Amino acid sequence: MKFSIVIVNQLLIEILILLLVLDLSNQSEPIKLYPNLKQPLSLPEREKIKFDNFEEIKLHMKTIIGNTEKPKKNKISVIDFDLTKIDLKNVTQIVSFYNDYTKHFNKKYETKHEVEERMNIFKETIVSINEHNSDDCSHYTQGINELSDMTWPEIVKQKLGLNKENVTKKSKLPTITLYSATETPANKIPVEWDWRKYGIVTPPKKQLTCGSCWSFSSVSVLETYLMKIQISEGKFDPKNQLTLSEQNLLDCSGSFGTQGCDGGSTRMAFNYLKESKGLNTDKEYPYINKVSSSCQLNKEKLVNIEVKESQSIDSEDELVSTIYNHGPTTVSFHTTKKNFKNYKNGLFEDPKCIAKNINHYMTAVGYTADYFILKNSWGQEWGEDGYIRVSRAKVAENCGLFEQSYYPVMTNAVETDKIKDKLKKN
């Protein structure tokens, strides 16, 4: 009899737990109230917590009891919010949403007047984004990001950084030299290629408020080139990618024409490496978002980089060949006031691009028959996780990809075809 009572009690407990869980799962998280607002902005309902079996439910209940609070559900990020649902005439709603935005990107402004100005820029950005996204002919989508409440002069100073060169391009180096990887003939190059698939492209970094795109692009190229060498020597560890120092270039390459946070070119960066013979890692020489008072290069902890020459890229075919044969390459680009900065996803095309107006450096890491894959240095919440796909339908040429783009020719460069059997997809 006692045994039966125990069983019944156990069943009752489990039924009560189940009912409690079902009740909790049907409750949405309370909307956070904002000071001085009559009504909060209603964001989309969070996803429900789902369980595969009753044991998971009981484990979940123990977690709640143990923490004495309900686990937080994933909140839809402001950068993924449907902007068409925002009524810009509703002051309460836009203030609330902008509050979420500034918290998401950790933006802090000192005066009420500046907050108002920033919010007006933010509203104008939303109008522009919604107007673009309503165009059915567009192949890409725009969205808000860290730049959405910044003025164009601020973006030019803090997020770009390509200085135009008055350099007559030198005659091309021979395709095969003693210090260059043998190139695969154009008719045997794969139709598409993406170095990210092989774990030798470091994640997009953030240049923050320094016009140092030239440094980030140069470093990104060198990282992959060196990891190719590691693969050929059987020393590559995909869990421990090689990451080099952008700050090293910022502080130490001034005598080669770079101007720190005021811009530079990747050719100048590669010329510096011909003399320095290497860089420190970013752990040894961390990025500080400004130029140091002096070069802090630690020669005892130098990552060996044997750059012999910087080679220019003058055409679409050359860019494809370089990406496959050598690896990622630096590319110049004309970023426009509205279209590029608001890019979120899709196949980017910009009729306002003018090749001669290049102002930014990125890194080409792959291609398909339809587009080039470019890695930016504005963090992973811009574009497609920090990347942009640029259409090859004359857009690449119009936006200046072949105006001031370079890759390093290295003494110990590795031919891609010779390590293809060692490349492992993630």
Tab-separated table of C-alpha atoms in Angstrom:
chain	number	residue	atom	x	y	z
A	1	MET	CA	0.000	0.000	0.000
A	2	LYS	CA	2.810	2.393	0.920
A	3	PHE	CA	4.551	1.547	-2.352
A	4	SER	CA	1.401	2.535	-4.321
A	5	ILE	CA	1.174	5.857	-2.510
A	6	VAL	CA	4.816	6.621	-3.370
A	7	ILE	CA	4.153	5.927	-7.050
A	8	VAL	CA	1.032	8.112	-7.068
A	9	ASN	CA	2.873	10.932	-5.321
A	10	GLN	CA	5.731	10.721	-7.826
A	11	LEU	CA	3.265	10.877	-10.735
A	12	LEU	CA	1.501	13.878	-9.206
A	13	ILE	CA	4.824	15.689	-8.758
A	14	GLU	CA	5.808	15.066	-12.372
A	15	ILE	CA	2.364	16.223	-13.612
A	16	LEU	CA	2.661	19.408	-11.555
A	17	ILE	CA	6.149	20.036	-12.943
A	18	LEU	CA	4.872	19.523	-16.488
A	19	LEU	CA	1.970	21.938	-15.980
A	20	LEU	CA	4.283	24.501	-14.464
A	21	VAL	CA	6.733	24.240	-17.362
A	22	LEU	CA	3.973	24.549	-19.947
A	23	ASP	CA	2.706	27.630	-18.173
A	24	LEU	CA	6.170	29.175	-18.078
A	25	SER	CA	6.898	28.417	-21.728
A	26	ASN	CA	3.745	30.248	-22.780
A	27	GLN	CA	4.795	33.413	-21.004
A	28	SER	CA	6.769	35.939	-22.989
A	29	GLU	CA	9.527	37.868	-21.258
A	30	PRO	CA	8.258	41.177	-19.820
A	31	ILE	CA	9.037	44.153	-22.039
A	32	LYS	CA	11.591	46.413	-20.421
A	33	LEU	CA	10.241	49.812	-19.426
A	34	TYR	CA	12.179	52.921	-20.324
A	35	PRO	CA	12.213	56.062	-18.179
A	36	ASN	CA	9.939	58.915	-19.203
A	37	LEU	CA	8.163	56.831	-21.842
A	38	LYS	CA	4.394	56.343	-21.836
A	39	GLN	CA	4.565	52.998	-23.634
A	40	PRO	CA	7.403	50.646	-24.536
A	41	LEU	CA	8.291	49.470	-28.036
A	42	SER	CA	6.821	46.039	-28.657
A	43	LEU	CA	9.504	43.821	-30.130
A	44	PRO	CA	8.601	40.503	-31.822
A	45	GLU	CA	7.742	37.639	-29.468
A	46	ARG	CA	10.692	35.483	-28.429
A	47	GLU	CA	10.965	31.908	-29.623
A	48	LYS	CA	9.382	29.296	-27.370
A	49	ILE	CA	11.622	26.863	-25.508
A	50	LYS	CA	11.135	23.380	-26.971
A	51	PHE	CA	11.855	20.004	-25.365
A	52	ASP	CA	12.348	16.621	-26.978
A	53	ASN	CA	11.301	14.527	-23.994
A	54	PHE	CA	10.069	14.652	-20.429
A	55	GLU	CA	13.552	14.111	-18.976
A	56	GLU	CA	14.649	17.391	-20.584
A	57	ILE	CA	11.656	19.120	-19.005
A	58	LYS	CA	12.605	17.872	-15.547
A	59	LEU	CA	16.226	18.892	-16.077
A	60	HIS	CA	15.032	22.323	-17.174
A	61	MET	CA	12.918	22.658	-14.024
A	62	LYS	CA	15.903	21.747	-11.850
A	63	THR	CA	17.875	24.467	-13.621
A	64	ILE	CA	15.171	27.009	-12.828
A	65	ILE	CA	14.986	25.967	-9.205
A	66	GLY	CA	18.755	25.904	-8.865
A	67	ASN	CA	19.145	29.416	-10.294
A	68	THR	CA	15.996	30.704	-8.563
A	69	GLU	CA	15.037	32.502	-11.764
A	70	LYS	CA	13.647	31.745	-15.193
A	71	PRO	CA	16.330	31.325	-17.914
A	72	LYS	CA	16.443	34.250	-20.316
A	73	LYS	CA	15.204	33.567	-23.809
A	74	ASN	CA	17.072	34.883	-26.826
A	75	LYS	CA	15.904	38.384	-27.648
A	76	ILE	CA	15.700	39.372	-31.302
A	77	SER	CA	18.615	41.704	-31.945
A	78	VAL	CA	17.949	45.277	-33.000
A	79	ILE	CA	20.022	44.664	-36.138
A	80	ASP	CA	17.563	41.939	-37.198
A	81	PHE	CA	14.392	43.851	-36.354
A	82	ASP	CA	11.912	44.522	-39.173
A	83	LEU	CA	12.337	48.276	-39.669
A	84	THR	CA	9.080	48.567	-41.618
A	85	LYS	CA	7.262	48.022	-38.318
A	86	ILE	CA	8.675	51.218	-36.846
A	87	ASP	CA	6.463	54.304	-36.982
A	88	LEU	CA	8.951	57.182	-37.127
A	89	LYS	CA	6.176	59.606	-36.149
A	90	ASN	CA	5.693	57.730	-32.901
A	91	VAL	CA	8.223	59.452	-30.629
A	92	THR	CA	7.804	56.874	-27.899
A	93	GLN	CA	8.510	54.008	-30.243
A	94	ILE	CA	11.566	55.484	-31.973
A	95	VAL	CA	13.105	56.645	-28.671
A	96	SER	CA	12.657	53.177	-27.244
A	97	PHE	CA	14.150	51.480	-30.290
A	98	TYR	CA	17.076	53.898	-30.433
A	99	ASN	CA	17.677	53.220	-26.741
A	100	ASP	CA	17.988	49.504	-27.571
A	101	TYR	CA	20.300	50.344	-30.467
A	102	THR	CA	22.735	52.437	-28.418
A	103	LYS	CA	22.877	49.764	-25.728
A	104	HIS	CA	23.528	47.044	-28.289
A	105	PHE	CA	26.545	48.895	-29.693
A	106	ASN	CA	27.575	50.411	-26.354
A	107	LYS	CA	27.226	53.965	-27.633
A	108	LYS	CA	27.295	56.758	-25.065
A	109	TYR	CA	26.726	60.442	-25.753
A	110	GLU	CA	27.457	63.261	-23.344
A	111	THR	CA	24.632	65.721	-23.974
A	112	LYS	CA	20.922	65.588	-24.653
A	113	HIS	CA	21.485	67.711	-27.745
A	114	GLU	CA	23.907	65.164	-29.237
A	115	VAL	CA	21.509	62.318	-28.478
A	116	GLU	CA	18.784	64.157	-30.387
A	117	GLU	CA	21.096	64.790	-33.355
A	118	ARG	CA	22.238	61.173	-33.415
A	119	MET	CA	18.658	59.942	-33.262
A	120	ASN	CA	17.707	62.176	-36.205
A	121	ILE	CA	20.552	60.655	-38.252
A	122	PHE	CA	19.326	57.225	-37.153
A	123	LYS	CA	15.791	58.007	-38.328
A	124	GLU	CA	17.080	59.216	-41.703
A	125	THR	CA	19.041	55.971	-42.052
A	126	ILE	CA	15.910	53.911	-41.384
A	127	VAL	CA	13.988	55.872	-44.040
A	128	SER	CA	16.790	55.260	-46.547
A	129	ILE	CA	16.979	51.550	-45.700
A	130	ASN	CA	13.229	50.998	-46.027
A	131	GLU	CA	13.194	52.867	-49.333
A	132	HIS	CA	15.993	50.670	-50.694
A	133	ASN	CA	14.478	47.412	-49.429
A	134	SER	CA	11.152	48.206	-51.080
A	135	ASP	CA	12.858	48.115	-54.490
A	136	ASP	CA	12.144	44.670	-55.953
A	137	CYS	CA	14.914	45.104	-58.508
A	138	SER	CA	17.650	45.247	-55.876
A	139	HIS	CA	19.718	42.109	-55.298
A	140	TYR	CA	20.772	42.983	-51.763
A	141	THR	CA	19.197	44.067	-48.489
A	142	GLN	CA	20.144	47.001	-46.294
A	143	GLY	CA	19.943	47.148	-42.514
A	144	ILE	CA	21.064	49.127	-39.482
A	145	ASN	CA	24.510	48.606	-38.031
A	146	GLU	CA	27.080	50.416	-35.908
A	147	LEU	CA	27.347	53.202	-38.502
A	148	SER	CA	23.629	54.012	-38.580
A	149	ASP	CA	23.793	57.124	-36.375
A	150	MET	CA	27.135	58.418	-37.659
A	151	THR	CA	27.709	61.331	-40.039
A	152	TRP	CA	29.412	60.670	-43.385
A	153	PRO	CA	32.557	62.695	-42.441
A	154	GLU	CA	32.879	60.541	-39.305
A	155	ILE	CA	32.622	57.367	-41.355
A	156	VAL	CA	35.232	58.611	-43.825
A	157	LYS	CA	37.667	59.430	-41.024
A	158	GLN	CA	37.036	56.458	-38.732
A	159	LYS	CA	36.004	53.566	-40.975
A	160	LEU	CA	37.873	54.036	-44.248
A	161	GLY	CA	41.575	54.800	-44.698
A	162	LEU	CA	42.760	54.273	-48.283
A	163	ASN	CA	45.156	56.968	-49.435
A	164	LYS	CA	45.410	57.245	-53.205
A	165	GLU	CA	48.856	56.799	-54.664
A	166	ASN	CA	50.467	58.682	-57.516
A	167	VAL	CA	52.322	55.584	-58.618
A	168	THR	CA	52.798	54.418	-62.165
A	169	LYS	CA	52.143	50.707	-62.083
A	170	LYS	CA	55.270	48.684	-62.765
A	171	SER	CA	55.465	46.076	-65.495
A	172	LYS	CA	54.198	42.711	-64.368
A	173	LEU	CA	56.596	40.263	-62.819
A	174	PRO	CA	57.014	36.926	-64.610
A	175	THR	CA	54.291	34.430	-63.754
A	176	ILE	CA	56.917	31.924	-62.619
A	177	THR	CA	59.929	33.158	-60.656
A	178	LEU	CA	62.318	31.737	-58.091
A	179	TYR	CA	60.329	33.388	-55.313
A	180	SER	CA	56.733	32.998	-56.485
A	181	ALA	CA	54.359	30.077	-56.404
A	182	THR	CA	53.738	28.465	-59.782
A	183	GLU	CA	50.362	29.579	-61.082
A	184	THR	CA	47.673	27.260	-62.383
A	185	PRO	CA	46.647	28.098	-65.988
A	186	ALA	CA	43.443	30.130	-66.243
A	187	ASN	CA	41.569	27.307	-67.997
A	188	LYS	CA	42.226	24.987	-65.044
A	189	ILE	CA	41.288	27.354	-62.234
A	190	PRO	CA	38.117	26.274	-60.361
A	191	VAL	CA	34.912	28.105	-61.254
A	192	GLU	CA	34.516	29.069	-57.608
A	193	TRP	CA	36.806	29.187	-54.590
A	194	ASP	CA	36.460	30.314	-50.975
A	195	TRP	CA	39.460	30.216	-48.619
A	196	ARG	CA	37.172	30.442	-45.571
A	197	LYS	CA	36.117	26.835	-46.143
A	198	TYR	CA	39.595	25.638	-45.233
A	199	GLY	CA	39.939	27.400	-41.894
A	200	ILE	CA	42.783	29.712	-42.928
A	201	VAL	CA	40.943	33.036	-43.002
A	202	THR	CA	40.785	34.763	-39.631
A	203	PRO	CA	37.376	36.177	-38.566
A	204	PRO	CA	36.641	39.807	-39.532
A	205	LYS	CA	38.170	42.198	-37.021
A	206	LYS	CA	37.241	45.777	-36.056
A	207	GLN	CA	39.314	48.797	-36.955
A	208	LEU	CA	37.146	50.813	-34.548
A	209	THR	CA	37.604	54.594	-34.985
A	210	CYS	CA	40.993	54.553	-36.745
A	211	GLY	CA	41.349	54.895	-40.531
A	212	SER	CA	43.424	51.719	-40.664
A	213	CYS	CA	41.658	49.545	-43.232
A	214	TRP	CA	44.930	49.337	-45.209
A	215	SER	CA	46.623	47.669	-42.225
A	216	PHE	CA	43.781	45.194	-41.565
A	217	SER	CA	43.609	44.169	-45.222
A	218	SER	CA	47.385	43.659	-45.456
A	219	VAL	CA	47.503	41.584	-42.272
A	220	SER	CA	44.546	39.434	-43.330
A	221	VAL	CA	46.326	38.508	-46.569
A	222	LEU	CA	49.589	37.654	-44.802
A	223	GLU	CA	47.835	35.491	-42.198
A	224	THR	CA	46.406	33.177	-44.856
A	225	TYR	CA	49.639	33.056	-46.863
A	226	LEU	CA	51.546	31.948	-43.765
A	227	MET	CA	48.906	29.390	-42.822
A	228	LYS	CA	49.229	27.927	-46.340
A	229	ILE	CA	52.918	27.451	-45.618
A	230	GLN	CA	52.042	25.794	-42.303
A	231	ILE	CA	49.737	23.381	-44.152
A	232	SER	CA	52.495	22.478	-46.623
A	233	GLU	CA	54.828	21.736	-43.691
A	234	GLY	CA	52.215	19.766	-41.745
A	235	LYS	CA	52.252	22.312	-38.907
A	236	PHE	CA	48.817	23.909	-39.273
A	237	ASP	CA	46.415	23.746	-36.331
A	238	PRO	CA	42.896	24.902	-37.350
A	239	LYS	CA	42.038	25.524	-33.683
A	240	ASN	CA	44.970	27.901	-33.323
A	241	GLN	CA	44.909	30.261	-36.309
A	242	LEU	CA	47.844	32.586	-36.828
A	243	THR	CA	46.789	36.189	-36.094
A	244	LEU	CA	49.185	39.028	-36.851
A	245	SER	CA	49.402	42.592	-35.544
A	246	GLU	CA	47.717	45.466	-37.371
A	247	GLN	CA	49.184	47.793	-34.738
A	248	ASN	CA	52.672	46.714	-35.780
A	249	LEU	CA	52.033	48.128	-39.264
A	250	LEU	CA	50.343	51.267	-37.906
A	251	ASP	CA	53.284	52.165	-35.680
A	252	CYS	CA	56.263	51.043	-37.731
A	253	SER	CA	55.627	51.629	-41.451
A	254	GLY	CA	55.424	55.435	-41.493
A	255	SER	CA	58.747	55.876	-43.288
A	256	PHE	CA	57.275	53.875	-46.195
A	257	GLY	CA	54.436	56.353	-46.729
A	258	THR	CA	51.659	55.140	-44.427
A	259	GLN	CA	49.955	57.690	-42.180
A	260	GLY	CA	48.583	55.563	-39.368
A	261	CYS	CA	44.938	56.314	-38.631
A	262	ASP	CA	44.947	58.883	-41.431
A	263	GLY	CA	45.300	56.176	-44.058
A	264	GLY	CA	47.821	54.349	-46.184
A	265	SER	CA	48.129	51.774	-48.933
A	266	THR	CA	48.765	48.051	-48.855
A	267	ARG	CA	51.687	48.463	-51.265
A	268	MET	CA	53.396	50.635	-48.637
A	269	ALA	CA	52.686	47.994	-45.996
A	270	PHE	CA	54.227	45.220	-48.107
A	271	ASN	CA	57.242	47.422	-48.856
A	272	TYR	CA	57.781	47.829	-45.116
A	273	LEU	CA	57.787	44.044	-44.758
A	274	LYS	CA	60.540	43.713	-47.380
A	275	GLU	CA	62.786	45.441	-44.850
A	276	SER	CA	61.374	44.302	-41.494
A	277	LYS	CA	61.212	40.635	-42.588
A	278	GLY	CA	58.208	40.018	-40.390
A	279	LEU	CA	55.536	41.100	-37.902
A	280	ASN	CA	54.633	40.363	-34.314
A	281	THR	CA	51.391	38.536	-33.486
A	282	ASP	CA	48.439	40.600	-32.290
A	283	LYS	CA	48.841	39.020	-28.857
A	284	GLU	CA	52.427	40.277	-28.672
A	285	TYR	CA	51.580	43.670	-30.196
A	286	PRO	CA	47.857	44.354	-29.556
A	287	TYR	CA	45.678	46.846	-31.402
A	288	ILE	CA	45.016	50.090	-29.457
A	289	ASN	CA	42.940	52.064	-32.006
A	290	LYS	CA	45.546	54.811	-32.402
A	291	VAL	CA	49.182	55.246	-33.404
A	292	SER	CA	51.724	54.723	-30.617
A	293	SER	CA	54.427	57.295	-29.931
A	294	SER	CA	57.043	54.884	-31.301
A	295	CYS	CA	57.445	51.489	-32.972
A	296	GLN	CA	57.239	48.737	-30.340
A	297	LEU	CA	58.339	45.842	-32.571
A	298	ASN	CA	59.758	42.889	-30.631
A	299	LYS	CA	62.373	41.451	-32.993
A	300	GLU	CA	62.908	38.427	-30.750
A	301	LYS	CA	59.305	37.331	-31.310
A	302	LEU	CA	59.052	38.089	-35.010
A	303	VAL	CA	56.863	35.944	-37.263
A	304	ASN	CA	59.049	35.454	-40.338
A	305	ILE	CA	57.541	36.960	-43.521
A	306	GLU	CA	59.655	36.850	-46.683
A	307	VAL	CA	58.079	39.486	-48.950
A	308	LYS	CA	60.074	40.175	-52.115
A	309	GLU	CA	57.685	42.376	-54.032
A	310	SER	CA	54.165	43.791	-54.090
A	311	GLN	CA	52.281	42.899	-57.250
A	312	SER	CA	49.361	44.934	-58.596
A	313	ILE	CA	46.064	43.481	-59.822
A	314	ASP	CA	44.653	45.158	-62.915
A	315	SER	CA	41.701	43.067	-64.078
A	316	GLU	CA	38.925	40.702	-63.063
A	317	ASP	CA	40.756	37.671	-64.467
A	318	GLU	CA	43.903	38.601	-62.564
A	319	LEU	CA	41.946	38.893	-59.331
A	320	VAL	CA	40.419	35.419	-59.797
A	321	SER	CA	43.830	33.941	-60.609
A	322	THR	CA	45.478	35.623	-57.614
A	323	ILE	CA	42.812	34.480	-55.147
A	324	TYR	CA	43.156	30.870	-56.241
A	325	ASN	CA	46.898	30.624	-56.862
A	326	HIS	CA	48.247	32.806	-54.068
A	327	GLY	CA	45.428	33.359	-51.587
A	328	PRO	CA	43.385	36.336	-50.366
A	329	THR	CA	44.430	39.699	-51.749
A	330	THR	CA	43.941	43.324	-50.767
A	331	VAL	CA	41.416	45.195	-52.911
A	332	SER	CA	40.585	48.871	-53.160
A	333	PHE	CA	36.928	49.945	-53.162
A	334	HIS	CA	34.710	52.994	-53.513
A	335	THR	CA	32.304	53.011	-50.576
A	336	THR	CA	29.369	55.345	-51.114
A	337	LYS	CA	27.495	57.422	-48.574
A	338	LYS	CA	24.365	55.278	-48.314
A	339	ASN	CA	24.505	51.988	-50.170
A	340	PHE	CA	27.718	50.350	-48.952
A	341	LYS	CA	27.565	51.423	-45.319
A	342	ASN	CA	24.014	50.054	-44.958
A	343	TYR	CA	24.748	46.689	-46.622
A	344	LYS	CA	23.264	43.717	-44.762
A	345	ASN	CA	23.161	40.737	-47.128
A	346	GLY	CA	22.781	39.700	-50.749
A	347	LEU	CA	24.595	40.441	-53.995
A	348	PHE	CA	25.890	44.009	-53.748
A	349	GLU	CA	25.539	46.351	-56.704
A	350	ASP	CA	25.987	50.107	-56.529
A	351	PRO	CA	25.340	52.313	-59.595
A	352	LYS	CA	26.870	55.214	-57.661
A	353	CYS	CA	30.296	53.548	-57.506
A	354	ILE	CA	33.081	55.427	-59.288
A	355	ALA	CA	36.357	53.541	-59.662
A	356	LYS	CA	38.520	56.643	-59.453
A	357	ASN	CA	36.938	57.554	-56.097
A	358	ILE	CA	38.333	54.557	-54.166
A	359	ASN	CA	38.480	55.236	-50.417
A	360	HIS	CA	38.562	51.869	-48.641
A	361	TYR	CA	40.521	48.608	-48.495
A	362	MET	CA	39.068	45.144	-47.998
A	363	THR	CA	40.333	41.591	-48.547
A	364	ALA	CA	39.120	39.353	-51.385
A	365	VAL	CA	38.922	35.810	-49.960
A	366	GLY	CA	36.923	34.020	-52.656
A	367	TYR	CA	34.838	34.169	-55.800
A	368	THR	CA	32.089	32.478	-57.799
A	369	ALA	CA	30.993	33.026	-61.378
A	370	ASP	CA	28.667	35.774	-60.105
A	371	TYR	CA	30.488	37.588	-57.304
A	372	PHE	CA	33.634	38.241	-55.276
A	373	ILE	CA	33.659	37.577	-51.514
A	374	LEU	CA	35.234	40.475	-49.629
A	375	LYS	CA	36.199	40.580	-45.963
A	376	ASN	CA	35.672	43.961	-44.298
A	377	SER	CA	37.200	45.352	-41.084
A	378	TRP	CA	34.030	46.722	-39.469
A	379	GLY	CA	33.292	43.761	-37.219
A	380	GLN	CA	31.073	40.717	-37.612
A	381	GLU	CA	27.772	42.560	-37.147
A	382	TRP	CA	28.217	44.449	-40.402
A	383	GLY	CA	27.075	42.765	-43.631
A	384	GLU	CA	27.126	38.978	-43.840
A	385	ASP	CA	29.031	38.276	-40.617
A	386	GLY	CA	31.611	40.882	-41.622
A	387	TYR	CA	31.700	40.002	-45.343
A	388	ILE	CA	30.140	41.399	-48.509
A	389	ARG	CA	29.423	39.688	-51.828
A	390	VAL	CA	30.135	42.081	-54.698
A	391	SER	CA	28.597	41.377	-58.097
A	392	ARG	CA	30.988	40.668	-60.968
A	393	ALA	CA	28.543	42.206	-63.481
A	394	LYS	CA	30.780	45.257	-64.133
A	395	VAL	CA	30.118	46.408	-60.574
A	396	ALA	CA	33.496	45.198	-59.352
A	397	GLU	CA	35.228	47.269	-61.988
A	398	ASN	CA	33.028	50.302	-61.366
A	399	CYS	CA	33.696	50.182	-57.618
A	400	GLY	CA	37.461	50.204	-58.148
A	401	LEU	CA	38.579	46.686	-57.240
A	402	PHE	CA	41.423	46.919	-59.755
A	403	GLU	CA	42.515	50.504	-59.111
A	404	GLN	CA	44.964	50.121	-56.211
A	405	SER	CA	44.997	46.460	-55.239
A	406	TYR	CA	48.089	44.459	-54.337
A	407	TYR	CA	49.263	41.098	-53.077
A	408	PRO	CA	52.690	40.145	-51.692
A	409	VAL	CA	55.041	37.987	-53.746
A	410	MET	CA	56.834	35.846	-51.177
A	411	THR	CA	60.064	33.842	-51.289
A	412	ASN	CA	58.468	30.805	-49.668
A	413	ALA	CA	55.033	31.079	-51.323
A	414	VAL	CA	53.138	27.801	-51.681
A	415	GLU	CA	51.420	26.703	-54.854
A	416	THR	CA	47.753	26.035	-54.129
A	417	ASP	CA	47.563	22.965	-56.369
A	418	LYS	CA	50.384	21.324	-54.384
A	419	ILE	CA	48.479	21.509	-51.089
A	420	LYS	CA	44.939	20.840	-52.347
A	421	ASP	CA	45.059	17.280	-51.016
A	422	LYS	CA	46.013	18.686	-47.595
A	423	LEU	CA	43.241	21.272	-47.464
A	424	LYS	CA	40.417	20.192	-45.176
A	425	LYS	CA	37.014	21.820	-45.308
A	426	ASN	CA	35.467	23.010	-42.041
